[in-house]
């Protein structure tokens, strides 16, 4: 069987790609150091419900790449002074309630039992190098080449990592990507089969009680299934082909539940409106005998039917939109562009549901008017 390192060699040498008629271009790789750094723990609240900020000299395992390797991987020109670092983040990255860009200010050199002071000097944007949220145990930093050498010589507690980028052209690149995914999943070392929330430093501190140990979820034979795997390889052909399929089950479930709930609301509203007409038939007959004209009676009926539809529609459509807004805002104290687009979509769906309720209201009103002989 091939090891994971041999798979990389086959990719670089076009051996695996040639089996699928794929041409490998712009192959590049770089080594990243894993080392423990400082940070701020914001996982707990005090007795008053306020978020506690606890500075920890040894907080999480971070990944460090030298500036020259970052330039070679990305094609970007960067300048990182000694004693500083730049954080790798996405284009829309923002600080939030739980994480700050400058939380780390020193790196622990376990071989020398000392700390290397570091200072935040801004962010760099290259999405392919961002892991997960880009914060905490998924954070990656670019450091000066000399500082990188100091960290490399001063740490040996955690293994080095190799980041690989390449472009594929022609052939069956989807089948090629599926085969790569399968081989990585089946041949990856056991200590790399960990979930996204896994942190090496926490694992050392908690030992066998560490809750995130051995929790990797993935299927090498089926890249469509959602995975929780810290070292999961990312292939654009797979993303483009299966991104919708990965969420199809959840989407279909949501649509099914939404359709059932909306249908139930329509049936209940319609039945209630007819009940209002039946129970009010004698009242309207008495009002007609007392001299009430048809225009007055129709206005009175509208007020009765509106009570069946207006308040439930406002609470259902408006309330759920406000609840979604609250969830997004309270989650991390900020609103991203993607979340704003989601709110717009939810608002559009709520308006569509409200429009359906209005049409049903008009239909119910006409039916009850006919029942009470108020048409015309």
Coordinates of C-alpha atoms in Angstrom, one line a residue:
X1 CA 0.0 0.0 0.0
X2 CA 1.1 3.6 -0.7
X3 CA 1.7 5.9 2.2
X4 CA 0.3 9.5 2.2
X5 CA 3.8 10.8 1.3
X6 CA 4.0 8.4 -1.7
X7 CA 0.7 9.7 -2.9
X8 CA 2.2 13.2 -2.9
X9 CA 5.1 11.9 -4.9
X10 CA 2.8 10.3 -7.4
X11 CA 0.9 13.5 -7.8
X12 CA 4.1 15.6 -8.4
X13 CA 5.4 13.1 -10.8
X14 CA 2.1 12.9 -12.8
X15 CA 2.0 9.1 -12.2
X16 CA -1.5 9.1 -10.7
X17 CA -2.8 11.9 -12.9
X18 CA -1.7 10.2 -16.1
X19 CA -4.0 7.2 -15.2
X20 CA -6.9 9.6 -15.7
X21 CA -5.6 11.7 -18.5
X22 CA -5.1 14.7 -16.2
X23 CA -2.2 17.1 -16.5
X24 CA -0.7 18.6 -13.3
X25 CA 0.3 22.2 -13.4
X26 CA 1.8 24.6 -10.9
X27 CA 2.6 22.0 -8.3
X28 CA 4.0 23.5 -5.1
X29 CA 4.3 22.5 -1.5
X30 CA 5.6 24.0 1.8
X31 CA 6.1 22.8 5.3
X32 CA 4.2 24.2 8.3
X33 CA 5.2 24.0 11.9
X34 CA 2.8 23.1 14.7
X35 CA 3.5 24.9 17.9
X36 CA 1.7 25.9 21.1
X37 CA 0.9 29.6 21.3
X38 CA -0.8 31.9 23.8
X39 CA -4.4 33.0 23.5
X40 CA -7.5 34.1 25.3
X41 CA -10.1 31.7 26.5
X42 CA -13.7 33.1 26.1
X43 CA -15.6 29.8 26.6
X44 CA -17.2 30.6 29.9
X45 CA -19.4 33.3 31.5
X46 CA -19.3 34.7 35.1
X47 CA -22.2 34.6 37.6
X48 CA -23.7 37.7 36.0
X49 CA -23.7 36.2 32.5
X50 CA -20.8 38.2 31.2
X51 CA -18.2 36.6 29.0
X52 CA -15.0 35.9 30.8
X53 CA -11.6 36.5 29.1
X54 CA -8.9 34.4 30.5
X55 CA -5.4 34.8 29.1
X56 CA -3.5 31.5 28.7
X57 CA 0.2 31.3 27.9
X58 CA -0.3 27.9 26.4
X59 CA -3.6 28.1 24.7
X60 CA -3.8 26.1 21.4
X61 CA -1.6 24.5 18.8
X62 CA -1.2 26.9 15.9
X63 CA 0.4 26.4 12.5
X64 CA 3.2 28.6 11.2
X65 CA 4.6 29.1 7.7
X66 CA 7.6 31.1 6.7
X67 CA 7.1 34.3 4.6
X68 CA 9.1 33.0 1.7
X69 CA 7.1 29.8 1.5
X70 CA 3.9 31.8 1.7
X71 CA 5.0 33.9 -1.3
X72 CA 5.9 30.8 -3.3
X73 CA 2.6 29.2 -2.6
X74 CA 0.4 32.2 -3.2
X75 CA 2.3 34.4 -5.6
X76 CA 1.8 37.3 -3.2
X77 CA 4.6 39.6 -2.1
X78 CA 4.6 40.0 1.7
X79 CA 6.9 41.6 4.3
X80 CA 6.9 40.3 7.8
X81 CA 9.3 41.9 10.3
X82 CA 11.1 39.8 13.0
X83 CA 9.0 39.4 16.1
X84 CA 5.7 39.9 14.3
X85 CA 3.2 37.6 12.6
X86 CA 0.4 38.0 10.0
X87 CA -2.7 35.9 10.3
X88 CA -4.1 34.1 7.2
X89 CA -7.8 34.8 6.9
X90 CA -10.6 35.0 4.3
X91 CA -11.5 38.2 2.6
X92 CA -14.6 38.8 4.8
X93 CA -13.0 37.7 8.1
X94 CA -13.9 39.8 11.1
X95 CA -13.3 39.6 14.8
X96 CA -16.2 38.4 17.0
X97 CA -17.2 37.9 20.6
X98 CA -14.9 34.8 21.0
X99 CA -11.9 35.5 18.8
X100 CA -9.6 38.4 18.1
X101 CA -6.9 38.6 15.4
X102 CA -4.2 39.6 18.0
X103 CA -5.0 37.0 20.7
X104 CA -1.7 35.3 20.3
X105 CA 1.4 37.2 21.6
X106 CA 4.0 34.5 22.2
X107 CA 5.0 31.0 21.0
X108 CA 6.1 28.3 23.4
X109 CA 9.4 26.6 22.4
X110 CA 9.1 23.3 24.1
X111 CA 12.7 22.1 23.5
X112 CA 14.0 25.2 25.3
X113 CA 11.2 25.7 27.8
X114 CA 10.8 29.4 26.9
X115 CA 8.5 31.7 25.0
X116 CA 9.2 33.6 21.8
X117 CA 7.4 37.0 22.0
X118 CA 5.3 37.8 18.8
X119 CA 3.2 40.8 17.8
X120 CA 0.2 40.9 15.5
X121 CA 0.9 42.8 12.2
X122 CA -2.2 42.4 10.2
X123 CA -3.9 39.8 8.1
X124 CA -3.1 38.1 4.8
X125 CA -5.9 36.8 2.5
X126 CA -5.6 33.5 0.6
X127 CA -8.7 31.4 1.0
X128 CA -7.0 28.1 0.1
X129 CA -4.8 28.4 3.1
X130 CA -7.6 29.1 5.6
X131 CA -8.6 26.2 7.8
X132 CA -12.2 26.2 9.0
X133 CA -13.0 29.4 10.8
X134 CA -9.4 30.5 10.7
X135 CA -9.3 31.1 14.4
X136 CA -8.2 29.3 17.6
X137 CA -6.9 25.7 16.9
X138 CA -7.5 26.3 13.1
X139 CA -5.4 29.5 13.0
X140 CA -2.5 29.8 10.6
X141 CA 0.3 32.5 10.8
X142 CA 2.9 33.8 8.5
X143 CA 6.2 34.6 10.3
X144 CA 9.6 36.0 9.3
X145 CA 12.0 33.4 7.9
X146 CA 14.4 33.8 10.9
X147 CA 11.6 33.5 13.4
X148 CA 10.4 30.4 11.6
X149 CA 13.8 28.9 12.0
X150 CA 13.8 29.7 15.7
X151 CA 10.4 28.1 16.2
X152 CA 11.5 25.0 14.1
X153 CA 14.6 24.5 16.2
X154 CA 12.8 25.2 19.5
X155 CA 9.8 22.9 19.0
X156 CA 9.4 19.1 18.5
X157 CA 6.3 18.4 20.5
X158 CA 4.0 18.1 17.4
X159 CA 4.6 16.8 13.9
X160 CA 5.3 19.1 10.9
X161 CA 2.7 19.4 8.2
X162 CA 3.0 19.6 4.4
X163 CA 0.6 21.9 2.5
X164 CA 0.3 21.0 -1.2
X165 CA -1.3 23.0 -4.0
X166 CA -1.6 22.1 -7.7
X167 CA -3.8 22.8 -10.7
X168 CA -5.3 20.0 -12.8
X169 CA -6.2 20.3 -16.5
X170 CA -8.0 18.0 -19.0
X171 CA -9.0 14.4 -18.6
X172 CA -11.4 13.1 -16.0
X173 CA -10.5 15.5 -13.2
X174 CA -13.6 14.5 -11.2
X175 CA -12.6 10.8 -11.1
X176 CA -9.0 11.8 -10.4
X177 CA -10.1 13.9 -7.4
X178 CA -12.3 11.0 -6.1
X179 CA -9.4 8.6 -6.3
X180 CA -7.1 11.1 -4.5
X181 CA -9.7 11.6 -1.8
X182 CA -10.1 7.8 -1.4
X183 CA -6.3 7.2 -1.2
X184 CA -5.8 9.9 1.4
X185 CA -8.7 8.7 3.5
X186 CA -7.6 5.1 3.5
X187 CA -3.8 5.7 3.9
X188 CA -3.7 8.7 6.2
X189 CA -1.8 8.1 9.5
X190 CA -4.0 7.2 12.5
X191 CA -2.9 10.3 14.4
X192 CA -4.2 12.5 11.6
X193 CA -7.7 11.1 11.7
X194 CA -9.1 13.7 14.0
X195 CA -12.1 16.0 13.9
X196 CA -12.0 19.7 13.1
X197 CA -12.3 20.7 16.8
X198 CA -9.3 18.6 17.8
X199 CA -6.4 20.4 19.4
X200 CA -3.1 18.7 20.2
X201 CA -2.3 20.7 23.3
X202 CA -5.7 20.1 24.9
X203 CA -5.3 16.4 24.1
X204 CA -2.0 16.3 25.9
X205 CA -3.5 18.0 29.0
X206 CA -6.6 15.9 29.2
X207 CA -5.2 12.6 28.1
X208 CA -7.8 9.8 27.8
X209 CA -10.6 12.1 28.9
X210 CA -10.2 14.4 25.9
X211 CA -13.6 14.4 24.3
X212 CA -12.5 15.2 20.7
X213 CA -10.1 12.3 20.4
X214 CA -10.9 9.8 17.7
X215 CA -14.0 11.6 16.5
X216 CA -13.1 12.1 12.8
X217 CA -16.1 11.5 10.5
X218 CA -15.5 10.8 6.8
X219 CA -16.0 8.2 4.2
X220 CA -13.1 7.7 1.8
X221 CA -15.4 5.9 -0.7
X222 CA -18.0 8.7 -0.7
X223 CA -16.7 12.3 -0.7
X224 CA -20.3 13.5 -1.1
X225 CA -21.1 12.7 2.6
X226 CA -20.4 15.6 5.0
X227 CA -17.1 15.1 6.8
X228 CA -15.6 16.4 10.1
X229 CA -12.0 15.7 9.5
X230 CA -9.2 18.2 10.3
X231 CA -6.9 17.0 7.5
X232 CA -9.6 16.5 4.8
X233 CA -8.1 17.3 1.4
X234 CA -10.0 19.9 -0.6
X235 CA -10.5 19.4 -4.4
X236 CA -12.3 22.0 -6.4
X237 CA -13.8 19.4 -8.9
X238 CA -15.4 17.6 -6.0
X239 CA -16.7 20.9 -4.5
X240 CA -18.2 22.0 -7.8
X241 CA -19.8 18.6 -8.5
X242 CA -21.1 17.7 -5.1
X243 CA -21.5 20.9 -3.1
X244 CA -25.3 20.9 -3.6
X245 CA -25.6 17.1 -3.1
X246 CA -23.8 17.4 0.2
X247 CA -26.7 19.4 1.6
X248 CA -29.5 17.8 -0.5
X249 CA -30.8 15.7 2.4
X250 CA -31.0 18.7 4.7
X251 CA -32.6 20.8 2.0
X252 CA -35.2 18.2 1.1
X253 CA -36.0 17.7 4.8
X254 CA -36.4 21.4 5.3
X255 CA -38.6 21.8 2.3
X256 CA -40.8 18.8 3.4
X257 CA -41.3 20.2 6.9
X258 CA -41.9 23.7 5.6
X259 CA -44.5 22.5 3.1
X260 CA -46.3 20.4 5.7
X261 CA -46.3 23.4 8.2
X262 CA -47.5 25.9 5.5
X263 CA -50.2 23.5 4.3
X264 CA -51.4 23.0 7.9
X265 CA -51.5 26.7 8.5
X266 CA -53.6 27.2 5.3
X267 CA -56.0 24.4 6.2
X268 CA -56.5 25.7 9.8
X269 CA -56.9 29.3 8.6
X270 CA -59.4 28.3 5.9
X271 CA -61.4 26.0 8.2
X272 CA -61.5 28.7 10.9
X273 CA -62.7 31.3 8.5
X274 CA -65.6 29.1 7.4
X275 CA -66.4 28.4 11.0
X276 CA -66.6 32.2 11.6
X277 CA -69.1 32.4 8.8
X278 CA -71.3 29.5 10.0
X279 CA -71.3 30.7 13.6
X280 CA -72.1 34.3 12.6
X281 CA -74.9 33.5 10.1
X282 CA -77.7 34.2 12.6
X283 CA -76.0 37.4 13.8
X284 CA -75.7 38.7 10.3
X285 CA -79.4 37.7 9.5
X286 CA -80.5 39.7 12.6
X287 CA -78.4 42.7 11.6
X288 CA -79.9 42.6 8.1
X289 CA -83.5 42.6 9.6
X290 CA -82.5 45.6 11.8
X291 CA -81.6 47.6 8.7
X292 CA -77.9 47.0 8.2
X293 CA -76.9 47.4 4.6
X294 CA -74.8 45.0 2.6
X295 CA -71.8 47.3 2.6
X296 CA -71.7 47.5 6.4
X297 CA -72.2 43.7 6.8
X298 CA -69.3 43.0 4.3
X299 CA -67.0 45.4 6.3
X300 CA -67.9 43.6 9.5
X301 CA -67.3 40.2 7.9
X302 CA -63.9 41.4 6.6
X303 CA -62.9 42.4 10.2
X304 CA -63.8 38.9 11.5
X305 CA -62.0 37.0 8.7
X306 CA -58.9 39.3 9.0
X307 CA -58.5 38.3 12.6
X308 CA -58.0 34.7 11.5
X309 CA -55.2 35.5 9.1
X310 CA -53.5 38.8 10.0
X311 CA -52.1 38.1 13.4
X312 CA -50.9 34.5 12.8
X313 CA -49.2 35.7 9.6
X314 CA -47.4 38.6 11.3
X315 CA -46.3 36.3 14.2
X316 CA -45.3 33.4 11.9
X317 CA -43.6 35.3 9.1
X318 CA -42.2 38.3 11.0
X319 CA -41.4 36.4 14.1
X320 CA -39.4 33.7 12.5
X321 CA -37.4 36.3 10.5
X322 CA -36.6 38.2 13.7
X323 CA -35.6 34.9 15.4
X324 CA -33.2 34.1 12.5
X325 CA -31.7 37.6 12.8
X326 CA -31.3 37.1 16.6
X327 CA -29.6 33.7 16.1
X328 CA -27.1 35.2 13.6
X329 CA -26.4 38.3 15.7
X330 CA -26.1 36.5 19.0
X331 CA -23.9 33.6 17.6
X332 CA -20.7 35.7 17.4
X333 CA -21.8 39.3 17.7
X334 CA -21.4 40.2 14.0
X335 CA -23.1 39.9 10.7
X336 CA -21.3 38.6 7.6
X337 CA -22.1 39.1 4.0
X338 CA -23.3 35.5 3.6
X339 CA -25.6 35.9 6.7
X340 CA -27.0 39.1 5.3
X341 CA -27.8 37.3 2.0
X342 CA -29.4 34.5 4.1
X343 CA -31.6 37.1 5.9
X344 CA -32.7 38.6 2.5
X345 CA -33.6 35.1 1.3
X346 CA -35.5 34.3 4.5
X347 CA -37.3 37.7 4.1
X348 CA -38.3 36.8 0.6
X349 CA -39.6 33.4 1.7
X350 CA -41.6 35.1 4.5
X351 CA -43.1 37.6 2.1
X352 CA -44.1 34.7 -0.3
X353 CA -45.8 32.9 2.6
X354 CA -47.6 36.1 3.6
X355 CA -48.7 36.6 0.0
X356 CA -50.1 33.0 0.0
X357 CA -52.0 33.8 3.2
X358 CA -53.4 36.9 1.6
X359 CA -54.7 35.0 -1.4
X360 CA -56.2 32.4 0.9
X361 CA -57.8 35.2 2.9
X362 CA -59.4 36.7 -0.3
X363 CA -60.6 33.2 -1.3
X364 CA -62.0 32.5 2.2
X365 CA -63.8 35.9 2.3
X366 CA -65.5 35.3 -1.0
X367 CA -66.7 31.8 0.1
X368 CA -68.1 33.2 3.4
X369 CA -69.8 36.1 1.5
X370 CA -71.5 33.6 -0.7
X371 CA -72.5 31.5 2.3
X372 CA -74.1 34.6 4.0
X373 CA -75.5 36.0 0.7
X374 CA -73.4 39.2 0.9
X375 CA -72.1 39.2 -2.6
X376 CA -72.9 41.9 -5.2

